[in-house]
Short mmCIF file of C-alpha atoms and ligand atoms in Angstrom, two decimals:
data_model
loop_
_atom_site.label_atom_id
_atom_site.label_comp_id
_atom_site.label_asym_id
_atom_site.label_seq_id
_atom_site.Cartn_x
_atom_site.Cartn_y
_atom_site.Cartn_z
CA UNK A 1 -26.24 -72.86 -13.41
CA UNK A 2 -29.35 -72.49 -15.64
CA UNK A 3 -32.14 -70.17 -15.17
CA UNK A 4 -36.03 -70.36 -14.92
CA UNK A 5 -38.99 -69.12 -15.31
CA UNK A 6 -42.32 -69.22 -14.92
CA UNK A 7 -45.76 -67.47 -14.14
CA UNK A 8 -49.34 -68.11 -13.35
CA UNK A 9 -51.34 -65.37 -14.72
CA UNK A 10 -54.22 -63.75 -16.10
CA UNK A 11 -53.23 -63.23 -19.72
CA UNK A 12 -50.91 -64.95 -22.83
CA UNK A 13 -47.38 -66.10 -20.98
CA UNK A 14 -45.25 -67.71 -24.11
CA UNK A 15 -43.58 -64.64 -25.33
CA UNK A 16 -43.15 -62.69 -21.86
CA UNK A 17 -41.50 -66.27 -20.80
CA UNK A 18 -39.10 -66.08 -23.79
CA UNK A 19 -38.15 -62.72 -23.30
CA UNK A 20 -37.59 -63.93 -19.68
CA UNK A 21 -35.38 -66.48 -20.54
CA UNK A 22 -33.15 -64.01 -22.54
CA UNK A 23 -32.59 -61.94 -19.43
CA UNK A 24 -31.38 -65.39 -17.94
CA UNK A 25 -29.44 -66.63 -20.70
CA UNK A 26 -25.89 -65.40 -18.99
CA UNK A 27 -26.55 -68.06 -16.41
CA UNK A 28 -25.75 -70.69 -19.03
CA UNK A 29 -27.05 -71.88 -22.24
CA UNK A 30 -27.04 -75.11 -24.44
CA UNK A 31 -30.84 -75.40 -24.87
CA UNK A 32 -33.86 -74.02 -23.89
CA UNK A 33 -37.49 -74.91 -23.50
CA UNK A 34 -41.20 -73.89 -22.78
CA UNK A 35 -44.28 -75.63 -21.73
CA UNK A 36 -47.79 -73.87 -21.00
CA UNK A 37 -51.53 -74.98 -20.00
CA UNK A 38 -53.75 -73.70 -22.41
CA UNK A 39 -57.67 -72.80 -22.08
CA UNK A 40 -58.55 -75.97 -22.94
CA UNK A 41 -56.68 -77.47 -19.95
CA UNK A 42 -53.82 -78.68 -22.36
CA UNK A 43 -50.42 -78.99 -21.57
CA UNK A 44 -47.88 -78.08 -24.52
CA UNK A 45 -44.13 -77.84 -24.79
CA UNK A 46 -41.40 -76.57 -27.33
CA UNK A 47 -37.94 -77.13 -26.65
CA UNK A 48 -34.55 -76.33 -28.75
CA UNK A 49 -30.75 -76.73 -28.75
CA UNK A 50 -29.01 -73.55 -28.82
CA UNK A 51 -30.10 -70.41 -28.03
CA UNK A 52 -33.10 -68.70 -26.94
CA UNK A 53 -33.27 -67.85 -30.48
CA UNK A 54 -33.44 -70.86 -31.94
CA UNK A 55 -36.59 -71.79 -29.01
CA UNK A 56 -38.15 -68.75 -30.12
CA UNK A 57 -38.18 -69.95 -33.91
CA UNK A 58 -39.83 -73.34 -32.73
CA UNK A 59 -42.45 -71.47 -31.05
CA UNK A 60 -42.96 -69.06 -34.00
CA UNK A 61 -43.31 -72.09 -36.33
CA UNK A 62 -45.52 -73.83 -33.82
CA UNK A 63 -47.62 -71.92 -31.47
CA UNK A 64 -48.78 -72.43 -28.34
CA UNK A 65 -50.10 -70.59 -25.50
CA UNK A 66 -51.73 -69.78 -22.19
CA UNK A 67 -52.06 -68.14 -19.39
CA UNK A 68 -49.95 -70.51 -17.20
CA UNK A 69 -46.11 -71.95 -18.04
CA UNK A 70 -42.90 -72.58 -17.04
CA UNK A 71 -39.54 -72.16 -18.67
CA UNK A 72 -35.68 -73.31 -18.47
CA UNK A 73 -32.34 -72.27 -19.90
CA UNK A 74 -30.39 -75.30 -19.71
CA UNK A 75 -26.82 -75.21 -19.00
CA UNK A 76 -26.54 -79.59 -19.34
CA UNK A 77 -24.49 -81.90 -16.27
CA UNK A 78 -26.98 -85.23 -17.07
CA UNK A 79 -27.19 -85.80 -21.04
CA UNK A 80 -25.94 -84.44 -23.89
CA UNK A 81 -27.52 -80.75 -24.70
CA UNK A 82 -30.11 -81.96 -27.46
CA UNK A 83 -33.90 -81.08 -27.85
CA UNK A 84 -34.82 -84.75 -25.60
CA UNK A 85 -32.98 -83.52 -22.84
CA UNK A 86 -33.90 -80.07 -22.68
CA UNK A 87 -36.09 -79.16 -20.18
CA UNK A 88 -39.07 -78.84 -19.38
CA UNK A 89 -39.60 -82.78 -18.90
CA UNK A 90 -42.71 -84.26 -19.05
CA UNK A 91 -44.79 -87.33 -17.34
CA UNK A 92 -48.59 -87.97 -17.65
CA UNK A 93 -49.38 -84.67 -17.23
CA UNK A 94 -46.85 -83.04 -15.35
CA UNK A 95 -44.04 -80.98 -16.95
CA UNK A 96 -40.83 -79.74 -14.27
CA UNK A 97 -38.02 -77.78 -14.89
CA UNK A 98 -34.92 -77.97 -12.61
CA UNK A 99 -31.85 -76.30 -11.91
CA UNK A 100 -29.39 -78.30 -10.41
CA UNK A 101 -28.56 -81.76 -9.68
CA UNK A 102 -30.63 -84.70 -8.30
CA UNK A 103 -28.16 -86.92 -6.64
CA UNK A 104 -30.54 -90.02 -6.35
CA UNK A 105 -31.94 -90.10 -9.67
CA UNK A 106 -30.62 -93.97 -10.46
CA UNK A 107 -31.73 -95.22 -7.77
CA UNK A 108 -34.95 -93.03 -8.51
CA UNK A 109 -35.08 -94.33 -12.25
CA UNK A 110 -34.69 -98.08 -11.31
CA UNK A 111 -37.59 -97.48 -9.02
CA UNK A 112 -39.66 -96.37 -11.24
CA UNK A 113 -38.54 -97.95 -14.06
CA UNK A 114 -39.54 -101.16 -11.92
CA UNK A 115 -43.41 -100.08 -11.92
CA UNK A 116 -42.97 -100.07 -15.19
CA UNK A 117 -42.40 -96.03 -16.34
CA UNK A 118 -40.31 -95.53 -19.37
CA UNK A 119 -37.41 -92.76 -19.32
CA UNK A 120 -37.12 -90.31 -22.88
CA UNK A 121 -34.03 -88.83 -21.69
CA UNK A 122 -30.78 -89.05 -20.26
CA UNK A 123 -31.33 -86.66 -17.77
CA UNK A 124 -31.64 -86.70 -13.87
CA UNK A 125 -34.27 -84.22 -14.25
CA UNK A 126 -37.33 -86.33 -15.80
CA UNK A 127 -37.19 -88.73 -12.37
CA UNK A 128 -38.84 -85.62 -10.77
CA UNK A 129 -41.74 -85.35 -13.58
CA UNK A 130 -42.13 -89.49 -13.05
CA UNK A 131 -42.46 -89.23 -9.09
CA UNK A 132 -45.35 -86.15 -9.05
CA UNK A 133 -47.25 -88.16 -11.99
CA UNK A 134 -47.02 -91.32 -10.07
CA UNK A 135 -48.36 -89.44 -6.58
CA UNK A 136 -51.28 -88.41 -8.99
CA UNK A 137 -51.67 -92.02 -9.88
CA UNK A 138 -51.83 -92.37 -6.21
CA UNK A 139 -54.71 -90.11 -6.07
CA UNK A 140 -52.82 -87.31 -4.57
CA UNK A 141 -53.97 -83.66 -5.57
CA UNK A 142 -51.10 -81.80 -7.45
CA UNK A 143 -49.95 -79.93 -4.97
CA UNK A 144 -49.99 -82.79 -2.89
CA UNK A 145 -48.13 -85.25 -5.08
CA UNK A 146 -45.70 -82.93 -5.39
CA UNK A 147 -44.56 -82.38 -1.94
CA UNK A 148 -44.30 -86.05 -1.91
CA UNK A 149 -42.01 -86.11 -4.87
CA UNK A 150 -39.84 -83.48 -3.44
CA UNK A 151 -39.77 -85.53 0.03
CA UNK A 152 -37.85 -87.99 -1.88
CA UNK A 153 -34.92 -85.50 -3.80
CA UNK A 154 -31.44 -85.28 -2.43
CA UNK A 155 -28.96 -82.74 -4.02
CA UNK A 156 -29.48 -79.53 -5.55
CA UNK A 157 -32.53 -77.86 -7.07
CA UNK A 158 -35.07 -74.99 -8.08
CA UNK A 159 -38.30 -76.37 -9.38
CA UNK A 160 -41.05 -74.84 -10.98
CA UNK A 161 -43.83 -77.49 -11.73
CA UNK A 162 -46.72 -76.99 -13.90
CA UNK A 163 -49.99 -79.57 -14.39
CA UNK A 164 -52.22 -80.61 -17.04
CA UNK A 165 -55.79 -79.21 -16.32
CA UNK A 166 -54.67 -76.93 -14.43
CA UNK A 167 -53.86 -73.15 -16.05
CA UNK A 168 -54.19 -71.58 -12.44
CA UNK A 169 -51.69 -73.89 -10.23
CA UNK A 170 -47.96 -73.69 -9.92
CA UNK A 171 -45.48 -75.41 -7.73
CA UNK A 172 -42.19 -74.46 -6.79
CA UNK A 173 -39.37 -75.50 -4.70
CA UNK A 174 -35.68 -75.39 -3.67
CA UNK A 175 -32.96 -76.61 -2.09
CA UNK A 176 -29.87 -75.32 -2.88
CA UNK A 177 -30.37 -73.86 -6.16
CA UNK A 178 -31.29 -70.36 -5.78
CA UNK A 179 -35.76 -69.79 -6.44
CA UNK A 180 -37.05 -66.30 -6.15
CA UNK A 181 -41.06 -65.86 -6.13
CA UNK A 182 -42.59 -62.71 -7.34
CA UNK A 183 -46.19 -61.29 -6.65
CA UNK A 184 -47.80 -59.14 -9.36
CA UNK A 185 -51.12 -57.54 -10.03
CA UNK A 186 -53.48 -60.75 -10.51
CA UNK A 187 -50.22 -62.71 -11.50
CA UNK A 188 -47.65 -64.73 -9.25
CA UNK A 189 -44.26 -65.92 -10.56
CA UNK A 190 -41.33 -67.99 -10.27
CA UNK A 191 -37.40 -66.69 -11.20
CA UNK A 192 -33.87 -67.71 -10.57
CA UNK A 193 -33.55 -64.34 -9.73
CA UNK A 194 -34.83 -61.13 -9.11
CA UNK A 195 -33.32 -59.49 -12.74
CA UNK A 196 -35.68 -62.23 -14.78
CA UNK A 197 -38.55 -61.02 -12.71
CA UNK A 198 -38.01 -57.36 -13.19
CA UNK A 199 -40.09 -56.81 -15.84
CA UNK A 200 -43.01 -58.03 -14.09
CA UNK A 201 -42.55 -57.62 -10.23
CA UNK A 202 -40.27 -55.63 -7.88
CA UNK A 203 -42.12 -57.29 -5.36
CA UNK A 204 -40.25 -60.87 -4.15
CA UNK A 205 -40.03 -63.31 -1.94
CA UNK A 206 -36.83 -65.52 -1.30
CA UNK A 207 -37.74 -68.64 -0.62
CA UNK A 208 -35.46 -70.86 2.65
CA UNK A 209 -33.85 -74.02 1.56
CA UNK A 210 -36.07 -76.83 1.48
CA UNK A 211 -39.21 -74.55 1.36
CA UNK A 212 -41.91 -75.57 -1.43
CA UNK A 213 -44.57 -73.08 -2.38
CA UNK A 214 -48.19 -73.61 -4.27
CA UNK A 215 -48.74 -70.58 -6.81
CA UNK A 216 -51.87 -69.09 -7.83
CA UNK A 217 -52.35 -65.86 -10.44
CA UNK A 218 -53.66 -64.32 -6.82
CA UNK A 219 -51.25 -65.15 -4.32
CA UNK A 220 -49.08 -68.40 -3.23
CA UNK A 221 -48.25 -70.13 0.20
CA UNK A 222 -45.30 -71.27 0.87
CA UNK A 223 -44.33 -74.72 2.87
CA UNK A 224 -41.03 -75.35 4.91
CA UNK A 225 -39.56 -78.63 4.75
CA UNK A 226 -41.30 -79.95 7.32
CA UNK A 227 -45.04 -79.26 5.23
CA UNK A 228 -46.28 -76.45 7.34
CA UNK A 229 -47.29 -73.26 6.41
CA UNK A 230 -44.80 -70.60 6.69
CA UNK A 231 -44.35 -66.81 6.40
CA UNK A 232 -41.41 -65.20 4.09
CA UNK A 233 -40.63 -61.86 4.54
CA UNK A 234 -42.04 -59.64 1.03
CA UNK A 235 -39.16 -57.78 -0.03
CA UNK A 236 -39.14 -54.75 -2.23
CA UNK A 237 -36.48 -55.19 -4.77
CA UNK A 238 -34.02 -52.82 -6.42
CA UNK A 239 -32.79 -54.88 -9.65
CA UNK A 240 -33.87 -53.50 -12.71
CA UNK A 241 -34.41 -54.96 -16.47
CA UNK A 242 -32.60 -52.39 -17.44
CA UNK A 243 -28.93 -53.34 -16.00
CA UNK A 244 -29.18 -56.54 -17.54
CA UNK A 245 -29.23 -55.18 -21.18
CA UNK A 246 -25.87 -54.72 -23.33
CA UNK A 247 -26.44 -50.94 -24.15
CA UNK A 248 -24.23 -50.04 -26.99
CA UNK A 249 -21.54 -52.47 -26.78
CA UNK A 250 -20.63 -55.33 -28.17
CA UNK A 251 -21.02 -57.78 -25.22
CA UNK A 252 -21.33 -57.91 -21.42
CA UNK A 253 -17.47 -58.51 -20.26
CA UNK A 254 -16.79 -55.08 -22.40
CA UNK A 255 -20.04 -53.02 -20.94
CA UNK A 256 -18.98 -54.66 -17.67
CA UNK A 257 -15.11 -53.35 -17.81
CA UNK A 258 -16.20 -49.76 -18.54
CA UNK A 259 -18.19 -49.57 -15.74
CA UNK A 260 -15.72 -50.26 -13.42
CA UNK A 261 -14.78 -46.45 -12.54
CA UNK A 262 -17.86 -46.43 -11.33
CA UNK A 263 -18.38 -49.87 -9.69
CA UNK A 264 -15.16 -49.41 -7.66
CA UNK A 265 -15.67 -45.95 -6.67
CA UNK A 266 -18.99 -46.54 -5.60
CA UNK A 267 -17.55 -49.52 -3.82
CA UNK A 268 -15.27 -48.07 -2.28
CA UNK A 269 -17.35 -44.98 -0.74
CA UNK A 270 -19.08 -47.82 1.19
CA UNK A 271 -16.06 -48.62 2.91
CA UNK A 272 -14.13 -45.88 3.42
CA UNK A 273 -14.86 -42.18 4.13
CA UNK A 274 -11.48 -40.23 1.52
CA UNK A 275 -12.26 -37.09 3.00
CA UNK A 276 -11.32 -38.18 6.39
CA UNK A 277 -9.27 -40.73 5.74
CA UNK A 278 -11.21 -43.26 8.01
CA UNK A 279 -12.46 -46.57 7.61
CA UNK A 280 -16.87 -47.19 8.26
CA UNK A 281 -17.03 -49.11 10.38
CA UNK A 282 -19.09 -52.49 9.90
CA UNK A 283 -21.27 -53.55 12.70
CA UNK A 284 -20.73 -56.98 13.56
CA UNK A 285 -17.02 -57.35 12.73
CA UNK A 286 -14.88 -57.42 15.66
CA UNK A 287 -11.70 -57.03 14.02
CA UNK A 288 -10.10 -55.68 17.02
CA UNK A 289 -10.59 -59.61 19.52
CA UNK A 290 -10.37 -61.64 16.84
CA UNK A 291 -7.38 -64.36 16.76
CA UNK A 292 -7.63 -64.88 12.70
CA UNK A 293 -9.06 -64.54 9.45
CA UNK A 294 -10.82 -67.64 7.34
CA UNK A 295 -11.56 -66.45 4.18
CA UNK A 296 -13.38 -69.37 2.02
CA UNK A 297 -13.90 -68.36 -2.00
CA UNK A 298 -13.56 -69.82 -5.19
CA UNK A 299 -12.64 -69.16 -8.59
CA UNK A 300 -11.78 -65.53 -8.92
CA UNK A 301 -13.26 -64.59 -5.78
CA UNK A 302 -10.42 -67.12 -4.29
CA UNK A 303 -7.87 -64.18 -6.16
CA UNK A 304 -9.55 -61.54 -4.43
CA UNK A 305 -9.32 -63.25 -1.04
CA UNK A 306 -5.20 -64.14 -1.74
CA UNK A 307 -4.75 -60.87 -2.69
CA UNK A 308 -7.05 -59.51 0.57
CA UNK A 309 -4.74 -61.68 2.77
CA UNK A 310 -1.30 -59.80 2.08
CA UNK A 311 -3.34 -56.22 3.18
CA UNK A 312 -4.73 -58.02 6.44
CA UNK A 313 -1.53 -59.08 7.77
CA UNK A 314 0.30 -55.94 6.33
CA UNK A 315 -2.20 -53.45 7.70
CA UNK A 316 -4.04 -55.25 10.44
CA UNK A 317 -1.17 -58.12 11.73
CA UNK A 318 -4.05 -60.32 11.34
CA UNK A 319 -3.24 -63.82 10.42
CA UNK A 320 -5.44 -65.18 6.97
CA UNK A 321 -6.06 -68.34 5.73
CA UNK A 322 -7.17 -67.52 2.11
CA UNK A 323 -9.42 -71.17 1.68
CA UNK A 324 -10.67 -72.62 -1.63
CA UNK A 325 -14.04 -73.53 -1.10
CA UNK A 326 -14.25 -76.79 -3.20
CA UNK A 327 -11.32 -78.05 -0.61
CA UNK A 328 -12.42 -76.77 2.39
CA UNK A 329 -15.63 -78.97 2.44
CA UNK A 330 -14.12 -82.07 1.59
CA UNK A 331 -11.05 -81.87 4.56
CA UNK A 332 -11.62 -81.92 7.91
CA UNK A 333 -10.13 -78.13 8.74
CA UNK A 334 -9.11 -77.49 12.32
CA UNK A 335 -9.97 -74.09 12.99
CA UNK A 336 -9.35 -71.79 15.75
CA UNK A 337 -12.17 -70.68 17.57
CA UNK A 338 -11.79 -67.27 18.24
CA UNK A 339 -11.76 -66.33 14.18
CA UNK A 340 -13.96 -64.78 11.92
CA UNK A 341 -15.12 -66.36 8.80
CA UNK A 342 -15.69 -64.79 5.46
CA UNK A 343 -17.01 -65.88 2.14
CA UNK A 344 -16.20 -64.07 -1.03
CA UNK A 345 -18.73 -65.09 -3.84
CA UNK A 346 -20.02 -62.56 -6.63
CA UNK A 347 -23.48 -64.27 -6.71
CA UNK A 348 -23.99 -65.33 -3.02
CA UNK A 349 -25.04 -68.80 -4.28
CA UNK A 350 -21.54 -70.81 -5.09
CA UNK A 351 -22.49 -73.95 -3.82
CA UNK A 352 -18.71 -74.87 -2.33
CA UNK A 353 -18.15 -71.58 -1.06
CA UNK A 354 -21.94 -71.95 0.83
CA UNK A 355 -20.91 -75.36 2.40
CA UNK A 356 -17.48 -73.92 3.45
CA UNK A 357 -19.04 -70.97 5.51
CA UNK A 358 -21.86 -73.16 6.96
CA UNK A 359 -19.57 -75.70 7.94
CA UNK A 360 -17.42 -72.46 9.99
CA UNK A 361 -20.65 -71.61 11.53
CA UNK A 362 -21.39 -75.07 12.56
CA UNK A 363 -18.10 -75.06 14.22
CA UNK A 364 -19.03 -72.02 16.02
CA UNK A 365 -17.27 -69.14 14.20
CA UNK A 366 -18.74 -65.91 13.37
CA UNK A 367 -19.73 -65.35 10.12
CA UNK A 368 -19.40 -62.56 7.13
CA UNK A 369 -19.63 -62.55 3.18
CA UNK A 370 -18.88 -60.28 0.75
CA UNK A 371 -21.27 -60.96 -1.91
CA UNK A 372 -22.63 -58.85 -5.15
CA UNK A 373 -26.35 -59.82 -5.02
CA UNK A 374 -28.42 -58.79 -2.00
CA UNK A 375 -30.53 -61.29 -0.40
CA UNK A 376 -28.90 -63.81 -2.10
CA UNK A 377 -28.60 -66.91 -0.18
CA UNK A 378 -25.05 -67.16 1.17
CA UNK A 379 -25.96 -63.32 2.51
CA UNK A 380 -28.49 -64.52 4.06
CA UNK A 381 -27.51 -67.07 6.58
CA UNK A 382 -24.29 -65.48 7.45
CA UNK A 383 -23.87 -62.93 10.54
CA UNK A 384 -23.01 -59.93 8.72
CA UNK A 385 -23.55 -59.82 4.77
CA UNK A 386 -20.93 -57.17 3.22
CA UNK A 387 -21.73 -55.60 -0.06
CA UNK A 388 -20.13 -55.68 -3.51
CA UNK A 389 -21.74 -52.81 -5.07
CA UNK A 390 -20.93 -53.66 -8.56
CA UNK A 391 -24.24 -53.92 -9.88
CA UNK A 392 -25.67 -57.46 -11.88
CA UNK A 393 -22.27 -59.08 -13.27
CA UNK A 394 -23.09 -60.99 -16.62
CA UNK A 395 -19.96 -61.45 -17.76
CA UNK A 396 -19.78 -65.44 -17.34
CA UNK A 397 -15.61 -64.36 -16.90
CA UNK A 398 -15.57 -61.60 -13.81
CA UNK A 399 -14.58 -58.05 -14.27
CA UNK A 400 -16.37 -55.52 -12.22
CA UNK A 401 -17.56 -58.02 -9.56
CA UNK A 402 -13.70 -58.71 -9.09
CA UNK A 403 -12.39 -55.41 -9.12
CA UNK A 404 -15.31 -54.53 -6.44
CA UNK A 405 -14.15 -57.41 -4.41
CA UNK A 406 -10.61 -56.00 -3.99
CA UNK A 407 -11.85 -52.37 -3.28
CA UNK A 408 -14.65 -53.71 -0.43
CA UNK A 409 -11.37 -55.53 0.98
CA UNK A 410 -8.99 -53.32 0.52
CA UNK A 411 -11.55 -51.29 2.98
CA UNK A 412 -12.27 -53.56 5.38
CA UNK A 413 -8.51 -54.43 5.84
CA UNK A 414 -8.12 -50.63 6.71
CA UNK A 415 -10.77 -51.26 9.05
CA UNK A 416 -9.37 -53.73 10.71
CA UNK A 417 -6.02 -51.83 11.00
CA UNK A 418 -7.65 -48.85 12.92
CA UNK A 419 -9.70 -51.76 14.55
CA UNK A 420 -6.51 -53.29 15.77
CA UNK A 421 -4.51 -50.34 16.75
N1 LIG B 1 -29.23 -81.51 -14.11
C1 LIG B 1 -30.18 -80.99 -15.04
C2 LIG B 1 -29.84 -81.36 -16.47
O1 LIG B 1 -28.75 -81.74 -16.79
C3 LIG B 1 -30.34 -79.49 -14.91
C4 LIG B 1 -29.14 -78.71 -15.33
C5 LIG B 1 -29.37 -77.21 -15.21
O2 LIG B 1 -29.34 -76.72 -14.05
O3 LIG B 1 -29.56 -76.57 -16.23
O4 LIG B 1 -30.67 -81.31 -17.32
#
């Protein structure tokens, strides 16, 4: 995980991108960096190892400024976490920040490398900023160049692209790491998730895997896979700055564990009515025909679903397999047909525990998840999305989010009881 940033706007981005990447900083740090088009078409970049902090310093010590930039919290799998490999990473006059992993990037590099570009980093990352400046070369327009770029990416990523020349363009794309696009007043912007946009925007726009989208401070289009123009529903968001700050204590696993009174009561009221003793009942879950229970998780989320298969059986006599997601995708799992599948995952976007569902669903199973974070992107391809209501977990080591888990659960195993007679 790392987070980004980035808007197109009407007025000075460098510090409001900062203070963004603070609110992202629990999605992993080891460096951080910042580049932005200035009035004079230039395109500048500071970058640090450590924390935000220590990014902030460089930009206090050397200024630089705009109305357009991107930025990136770096949590390092391609290159040692120095100031070279932190991100954003330039070519010609494109500077990229990714989130994720580009699987082809040797074969990528040795291309390139073979028209004769030379590599400043050890990261998979800077292929990307190579391809778009070599589409320019091309002659392609910006945008242009970089849908042809992305064309050529397999693995995982979130982009946000920014060009030299250009302080009122932005690209963005993703494909399996999670990309959020917000719409302001004369500004448009680009998040990991809806908490960094906050601030800005409540306003948001997921965007599909494999969509790419072309920013402007007054509105964006997006592009499916394919290249053609596409509609994405505008969704009014409820996360809030606020949540994401520590309050009076110390850090965010102790704010976290304090709030779980509340996190699990107001979980549980979601799933089952105390005063009458019932269960709500979920549309879309047939507990009552169903054969068995796949639950696919990992991490703690894989506890919660162990622990969630004793209260099936015992309250429901319905059979669980309690799946690790990291293992489910890589064996071939014979599963009966007549089951419902359900992935457990605090942020909706745990890459194994995506695959694992999608591959039930491709076998023709209905699907459910339990997730944390609305709209997130697990929650949005399955057939029912069930809520965690334990608020934005920042914690990197789970608390609340758990706890939330096992009280959802706990409910929906009742459910399935009364379901099942
Ligand atoms: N793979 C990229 C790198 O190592 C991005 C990592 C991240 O998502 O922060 O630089």
């Amino acid at each position: 995980m790392c987070g980004i940033i980035a808007i197109a706007g009407d007025r000075p981005v460098a510090a409001r991108l900062i203070s963004g990447l603070k609110r992202l900083e629990y999605r992993g740090y080891d460096s951080s960096g910042v580049a932005v088009v200035g009035a004079d078409g230039s395109l500048s970049r500071r970058r640090a190892p450590g924390r935000i902090t220590a990014l902030e310093a460089a930009v206090a010590q050397g200024p630089i400024d705009g109305v357009l930039g991107i930025a990136h919290t770096r949590w390092a799998t391609h290159g040692a976490p120095t100031e070279t490999n932190a991100h954003p990473h330039q070519a010609g006059g494109v500077a990229v920040v990714h989130n994720g992993i580009i699987e082809n990037f040797a074969e990528l590099r040795a291309e390139l490398a073979a028209k004769g570009r030379t590599f400043a980093t050890e990261t998979d990352t800077e292929v990307v900023a190579h391809l778009i400046d070599d589409a320019i070369a091309d002659g392609l327009a910006p945008e242009d160049a970089a849908a042809r770029a992305i064309r050529r990416l397999t693995g995982a990523f979130a982009l946000a692209i920014a060009f030299q020349g250009r302080d009122d363009l932005l690209v963005g794309a993703r494909k399996g790491s999670p990309l959020v696009l917000g719409l302001g007043d004369g500004e448009t912007y680009l998040g990991s998730d809806a908490i960094a946009l906050a601030p800005f925007t409540n306003r948001v726009v997921y965007l599909e895997d494999g969509d790419w989208a072309v920013l402007r401070p007054s509105g964006f289009q997006v592009h499916d896979a394919d290249g053609r123009p596409v509609e994405r529903p505008l969704i009014v968001t409820s996360a809030s700055a606020a949540v994401a700050e520590k309050g009076n204590y110390r850090h965010f696993m102790e704010k976290e564990i304090h709030e779980q009174p509340e996190t699990v009561a107001h979980t549980l009221a979601a799933y089952v009515d105390a005063s009458a003793l019932a269960a709500h009942p979920r549309d879309g879950l047939r507990f009552a025909d169903i054969d068995r229970l796949v639950i696919v998780a990992c991490g703690t989320a894989s506890y919660a679903a162990q622990i969630a298969k004793y209260w099936f059986e015992r309250f429901a006599g319905l059979p669980v397999d309690a799946d690790i997601g990291s293992e489910f995708r890589y064996r071939a799992p014979a599963l009966v047909k007549n089951a419902l599948a359900l992935a457990i995952s605090q942020s909706g976007e745990t890459a194994d525990t995506r695959a694992a569902i999608l591959e039930c669903k491709r076998q023709g199973l209905a699907t459910a998840a339990l997730v944390n974070v609305e709209h997130s992107t697990i929650a949005r391809e399955v057939d029912t999305a069930l809520p965690t209501l334990a608020g934005p977990e920042i914690g990197v080591a789970s608390t609340k989010a758990f706890t939330s888990q096992l009280a959802a659960l706990a409910g929906l195993a009742v459910a399935a009881g009364r379901a099942r007679g």
